[in-house]
Short mmCIF file of C-alpha atoms in Angstrom, two decimals:
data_model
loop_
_atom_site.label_atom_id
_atom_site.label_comp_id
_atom_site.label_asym_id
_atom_site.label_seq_id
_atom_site.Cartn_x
_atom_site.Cartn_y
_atom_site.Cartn_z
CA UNK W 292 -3.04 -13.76 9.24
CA UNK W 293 -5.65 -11.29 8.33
CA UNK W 294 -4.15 -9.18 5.43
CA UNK W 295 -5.94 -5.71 4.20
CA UNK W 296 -5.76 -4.51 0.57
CA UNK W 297 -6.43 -0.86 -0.03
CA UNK W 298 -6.64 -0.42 -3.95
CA UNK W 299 -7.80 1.79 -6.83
CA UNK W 300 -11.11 0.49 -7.82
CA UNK W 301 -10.62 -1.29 -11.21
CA UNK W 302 -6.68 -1.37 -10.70
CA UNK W 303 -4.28 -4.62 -10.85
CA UNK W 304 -5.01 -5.98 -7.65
CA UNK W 305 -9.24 -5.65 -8.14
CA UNK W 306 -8.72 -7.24 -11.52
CA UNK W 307 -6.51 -10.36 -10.07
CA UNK W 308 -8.97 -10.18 -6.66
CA UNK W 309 -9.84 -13.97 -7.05
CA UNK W 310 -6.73 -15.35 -7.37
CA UNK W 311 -5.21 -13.18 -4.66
CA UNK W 312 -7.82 -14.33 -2.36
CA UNK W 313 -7.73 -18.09 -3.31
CA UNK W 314 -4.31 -18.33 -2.75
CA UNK W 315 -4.45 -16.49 0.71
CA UNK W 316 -7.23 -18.45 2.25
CA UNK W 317 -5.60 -21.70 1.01
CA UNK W 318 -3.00 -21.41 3.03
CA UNK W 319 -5.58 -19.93 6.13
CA UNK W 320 -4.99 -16.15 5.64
CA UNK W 321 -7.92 -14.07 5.48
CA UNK W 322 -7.79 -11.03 2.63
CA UNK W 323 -10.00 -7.93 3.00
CA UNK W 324 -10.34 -5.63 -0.05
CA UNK W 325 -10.73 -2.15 0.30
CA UNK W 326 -10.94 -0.56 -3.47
CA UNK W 327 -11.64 3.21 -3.88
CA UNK W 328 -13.32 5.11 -7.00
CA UNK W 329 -10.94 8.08 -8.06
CA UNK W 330 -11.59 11.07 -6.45
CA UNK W 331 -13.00 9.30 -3.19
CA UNK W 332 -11.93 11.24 -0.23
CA UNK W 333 -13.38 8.90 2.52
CA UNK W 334 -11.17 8.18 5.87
CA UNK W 335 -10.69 4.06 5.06
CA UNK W 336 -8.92 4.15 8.66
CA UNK W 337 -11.68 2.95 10.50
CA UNK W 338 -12.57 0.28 7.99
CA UNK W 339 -8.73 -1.00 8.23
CA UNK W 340 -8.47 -0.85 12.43
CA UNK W 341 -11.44 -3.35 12.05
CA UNK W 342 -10.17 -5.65 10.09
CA UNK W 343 -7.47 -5.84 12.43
CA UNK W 344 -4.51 -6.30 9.90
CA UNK W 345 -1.39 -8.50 10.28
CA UNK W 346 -0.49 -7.30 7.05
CA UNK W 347 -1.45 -3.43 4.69
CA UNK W 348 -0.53 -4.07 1.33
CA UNK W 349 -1.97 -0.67 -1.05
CA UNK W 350 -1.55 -0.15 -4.67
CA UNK W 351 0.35 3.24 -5.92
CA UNK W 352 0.02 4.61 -2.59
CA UNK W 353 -3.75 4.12 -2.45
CA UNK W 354 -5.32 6.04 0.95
CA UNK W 355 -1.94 7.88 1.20
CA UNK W 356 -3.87 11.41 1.08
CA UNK W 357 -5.40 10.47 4.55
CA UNK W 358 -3.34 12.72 7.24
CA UNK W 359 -3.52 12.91 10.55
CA UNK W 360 -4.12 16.11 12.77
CA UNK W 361 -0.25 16.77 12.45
CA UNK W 362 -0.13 16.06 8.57
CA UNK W 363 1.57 12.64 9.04
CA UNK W 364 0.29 10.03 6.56
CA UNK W 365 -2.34 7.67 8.45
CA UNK W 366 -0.85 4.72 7.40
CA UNK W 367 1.76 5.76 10.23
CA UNK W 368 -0.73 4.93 12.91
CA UNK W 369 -1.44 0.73 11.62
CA UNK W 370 1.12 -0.85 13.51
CA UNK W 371 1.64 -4.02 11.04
CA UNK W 372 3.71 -4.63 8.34
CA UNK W 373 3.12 -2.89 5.24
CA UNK W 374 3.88 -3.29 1.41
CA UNK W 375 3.13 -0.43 -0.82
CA UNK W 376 3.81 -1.37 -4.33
CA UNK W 377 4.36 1.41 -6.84
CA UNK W 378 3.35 0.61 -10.36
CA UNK W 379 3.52 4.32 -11.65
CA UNK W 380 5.35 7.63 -10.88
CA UNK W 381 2.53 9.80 -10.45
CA UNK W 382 3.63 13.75 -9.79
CA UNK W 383 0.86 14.35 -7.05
CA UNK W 384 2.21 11.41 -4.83
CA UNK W 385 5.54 13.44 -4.01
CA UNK W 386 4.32 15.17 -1.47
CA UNK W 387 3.12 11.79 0.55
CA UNK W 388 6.70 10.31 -0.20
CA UNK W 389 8.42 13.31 1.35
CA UNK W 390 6.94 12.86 4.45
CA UNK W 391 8.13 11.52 7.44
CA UNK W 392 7.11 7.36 7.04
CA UNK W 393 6.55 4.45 9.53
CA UNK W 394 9.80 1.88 9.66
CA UNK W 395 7.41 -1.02 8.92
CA UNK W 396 6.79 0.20 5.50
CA UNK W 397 8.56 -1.56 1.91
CA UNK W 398 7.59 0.47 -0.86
CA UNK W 399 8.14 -2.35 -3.99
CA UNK W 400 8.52 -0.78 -7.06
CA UNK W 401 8.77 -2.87 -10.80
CA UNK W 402 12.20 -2.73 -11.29
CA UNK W 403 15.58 -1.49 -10.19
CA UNK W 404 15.40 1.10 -12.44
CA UNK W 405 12.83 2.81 -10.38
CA UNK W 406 13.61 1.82 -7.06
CA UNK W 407 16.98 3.74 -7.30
CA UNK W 408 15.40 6.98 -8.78
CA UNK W 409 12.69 6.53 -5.39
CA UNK W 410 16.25 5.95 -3.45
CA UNK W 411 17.56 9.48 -5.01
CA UNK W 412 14.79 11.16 -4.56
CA UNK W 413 13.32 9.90 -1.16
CA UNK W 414 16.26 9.49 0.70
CA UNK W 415 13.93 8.87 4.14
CA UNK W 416 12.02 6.16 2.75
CA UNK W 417 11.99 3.48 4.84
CA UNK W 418 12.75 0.47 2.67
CA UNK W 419 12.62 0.46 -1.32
CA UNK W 420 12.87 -2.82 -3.28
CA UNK W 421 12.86 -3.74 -6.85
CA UNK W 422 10.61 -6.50 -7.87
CA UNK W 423 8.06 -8.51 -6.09
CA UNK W 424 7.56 -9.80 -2.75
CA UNK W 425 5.45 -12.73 -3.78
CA UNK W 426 2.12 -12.46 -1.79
CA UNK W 427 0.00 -14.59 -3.99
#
């Protein structure tokens, strides 16, 4: 399974980066990291259609500012499955949340607590979970 990471540069998942991708290719997966600076406004899409993902995993909505031509979120257009795990409420990501999202998405948020106020507030989110899906 090839599995595409799409991360804030220096953010949980770049920290743990080794042990993610240890634990992936021991069991045969393949892991490619994508992990962007703040403020970097480069298209990722291309880099992610290479890789040719089984799996999108991104890290408080990481590479959610990329739109299409119709303002949809890009992410729309990777036909895989895709976990988007939500560490933070950050003000500025409202706008991506509120937008019309692709069925294959989870968003995974820490706890229950938070996943119920995303519920509330996001009612057209595709799937919202507490906890972890345990990937590594």
């Amino acid at each position: 399974m090839n599995i595409v990471i799409v991360a804030p540069k220096n953010g949980r998942f770049e920290k743990d980066k080794e042990n993610i991708k240890a634990k992936h290719e021991a069991r045969g997966d393949k892991c490619f990291f994508i992990f962007r600076a703040q403020g970097d406004t480069r298209n990722i899409m291309v880099d992610i259609r290479s890789y040719e993902p089984d799996l999108l995993i991104t890290e408080d909505l990481e590479g959610f500012e990329m739109c299409t031509l119709t303002d949809a979120v890009s992410y729309n257009l990777i036909h895989c499955r895709q976990y988007h795990y939500i560490y933070s409420e950050h003000p500025a990501n409202e706008k991506y949340l509120a937008k019309q999202l692709s069925l294959v998405m989870t968003f995974i948020c820490p706890d229950e607590e938070m996943a119920s106020r995303f519920r509330t507030r996001y009612p057209d989110l595709p799937e919202v979970v507490p906890g972890t899906i345990l990937l590594w």
